[in-house]
Short mmCIF file of C-alpha atoms in Angstrom, two decimals:
data_model
loop_
_atom_site.label_atom_id
_atom_site.label_comp_id
_atom_site.label_asym_id
_atom_site.label_seq_id
_atom_site.Cartn_x
_atom_site.Cartn_y
_atom_site.Cartn_z
CA VAL D 1 14.86 0.17 -6.11
CA ARG D 2 15.31 3.86 -5.26
CA ASN D 3 12.74 4.90 -7.86
CA ASN D 4 10.23 2.38 -6.51
CA PHE D 5 10.80 3.58 -2.95
CA VAL D 6 10.31 7.22 -3.92
CA ALA D 7 7.22 6.38 -5.98
CA TYR D 8 5.57 4.69 -3.01
CA ASP D 9 6.65 7.24 -0.38
CA ARG D 10 3.43 9.10 -1.06
CA ASP D 11 3.83 11.72 1.66
CA ARG D 12 7.51 12.31 0.74
CA SER D 13 8.57 11.77 4.33
CA GLY D 14 11.64 9.72 3.38
CA SER D 15 10.09 6.65 4.96
CA ILE D 16 7.28 4.25 4.13
CA SER D 17 4.42 2.76 6.07
CA ARG D 18 3.49 -0.90 6.16
CA GLN D 19 0.92 -0.40 3.39
CA GLU D 20 3.48 1.39 1.25
CA LEU D 21 5.95 -1.42 1.94
CA VAL D 22 3.52 -4.01 0.54
CA ALA D 23 3.17 -1.98 -2.65
CA VAL D 24 6.87 -1.29 -3.15
CA LEU D 25 7.88 -4.92 -2.52
CA GLY D 26 5.34 -5.98 -5.13
CA ALA D 27 6.77 -3.46 -7.59
CA CYS D 28 10.27 -4.85 -6.91
CA ARG D 29 8.94 -8.42 -7.31
CA LEU D 30 10.01 -9.30 -3.79
CA LEU D 31 7.01 -11.28 -2.62
CA CYS D 32 6.41 -12.93 0.74
CA SER D 33 3.59 -14.14 2.94
CA GLU D 34 1.62 -11.86 5.24
CA GLN D 35 3.24 -13.48 8.28
CA THR D 36 6.74 -12.95 6.86
CA LEU D 37 5.87 -9.39 5.92
CA ASN D 38 4.73 -8.69 9.50
CA THR D 39 7.92 -10.18 10.95
CA MET D 40 10.13 -8.26 8.57
CA TYR D 41 8.24 -5.03 9.13
CA GLN D 42 8.69 -5.33 12.88
CA ALA D 43 12.40 -6.06 12.43
CA TYR D 44 13.11 -3.12 10.11
CA ALA D 45 10.60 -0.45 11.16
CA SER D 46 11.59 2.39 13.42
CA PRO D 47 9.77 3.01 16.72
CA ASN D 48 7.35 5.29 14.84
CA GLN D 49 6.36 2.31 12.64
CA GLN D 50 8.01 3.64 9.48
CA ILE D 51 10.79 2.18 7.33
CA SER D 52 13.51 4.58 6.18
CA TYR D 53 15.13 4.26 2.79
CA ILE D 54 18.29 2.80 4.36
CA SER D 55 16.24 0.22 6.27
CA PHE D 56 14.28 -0.56 3.12
CA ILE D 57 17.51 -1.23 1.21
CA ALA D 58 18.62 -3.62 3.96
CA LEU D 59 15.21 -5.35 4.00
CA ALA D 60 15.06 -5.67 0.20
CA ALA D 61 18.66 -6.93 0.02
CA ASP D 62 18.02 -9.54 2.73
CA LEU D 63 14.82 -10.68 1.05
CA ALA D 64 16.41 -10.87 -2.42
CA TYR D 65 19.46 -12.70 -1.03
CA ASN D 66 17.33 -15.27 0.78
CA GLN D 67 15.10 -15.80 -2.26
CA THR D 68 18.18 -16.38 -4.42
CA LEU D 69 19.71 -18.74 -1.88
CA PHE D 70 16.45 -20.64 -1.52
CA SER D 71 16.17 -20.99 -5.30
CA TRP D 72 19.68 -22.39 -5.40
CA PHE D 73 18.78 -25.11 -2.87
CA ASP D 74 15.36 -25.77 -4.42
CA SER D 75 16.89 -27.72 -7.30
CA ASP D 76 13.60 -29.31 -8.42
CA LYS D 77 11.83 -25.91 -8.23
CA ASP D 78 8.88 -27.24 -6.23
CA GLY D 79 9.06 -24.43 -3.66
CA LYS D 80 10.33 -26.75 -0.93
CA ILE D 81 13.69 -27.56 0.60
CA THR D 82 14.65 -30.18 3.16
CA TYR D 83 15.58 -29.36 6.72
CA ASP D 84 19.18 -30.27 5.91
CA GLN D 85 19.14 -27.85 2.97
CA PHE D 86 17.69 -25.18 5.27
CA LEU D 87 20.58 -25.72 7.71
CA GLN D 88 23.08 -25.47 4.87
CA MET D 89 21.38 -22.29 3.72
CA GLN D 90 21.71 -20.84 7.23
CA ALA D 91 25.40 -21.79 7.39
CA ILE D 92 26.07 -20.03 4.07
CA SER D 93 24.21 -16.95 5.29
CA LYS D 94 26.62 -16.37 8.17
#
């Protein structure tokens, strides 16, 4: 993850922009919709609209954890879970 972050921090500022975030998440195979990406970016970006390495680690860990948890509940692998499964997933996440 560190190598991917550094590779996409093109200006070597120690933080990444939204565009750089899209690229580095793709390289880490952590994919999400545009709407989810926007929500996550707003949650993890600093006031100057950049994501530090520490914030990126938190974002990537949260995304990977939720993808793993979702896969666990999506037993038929159709990309869908029930509302009840979603609530169970939320309870486990706490």
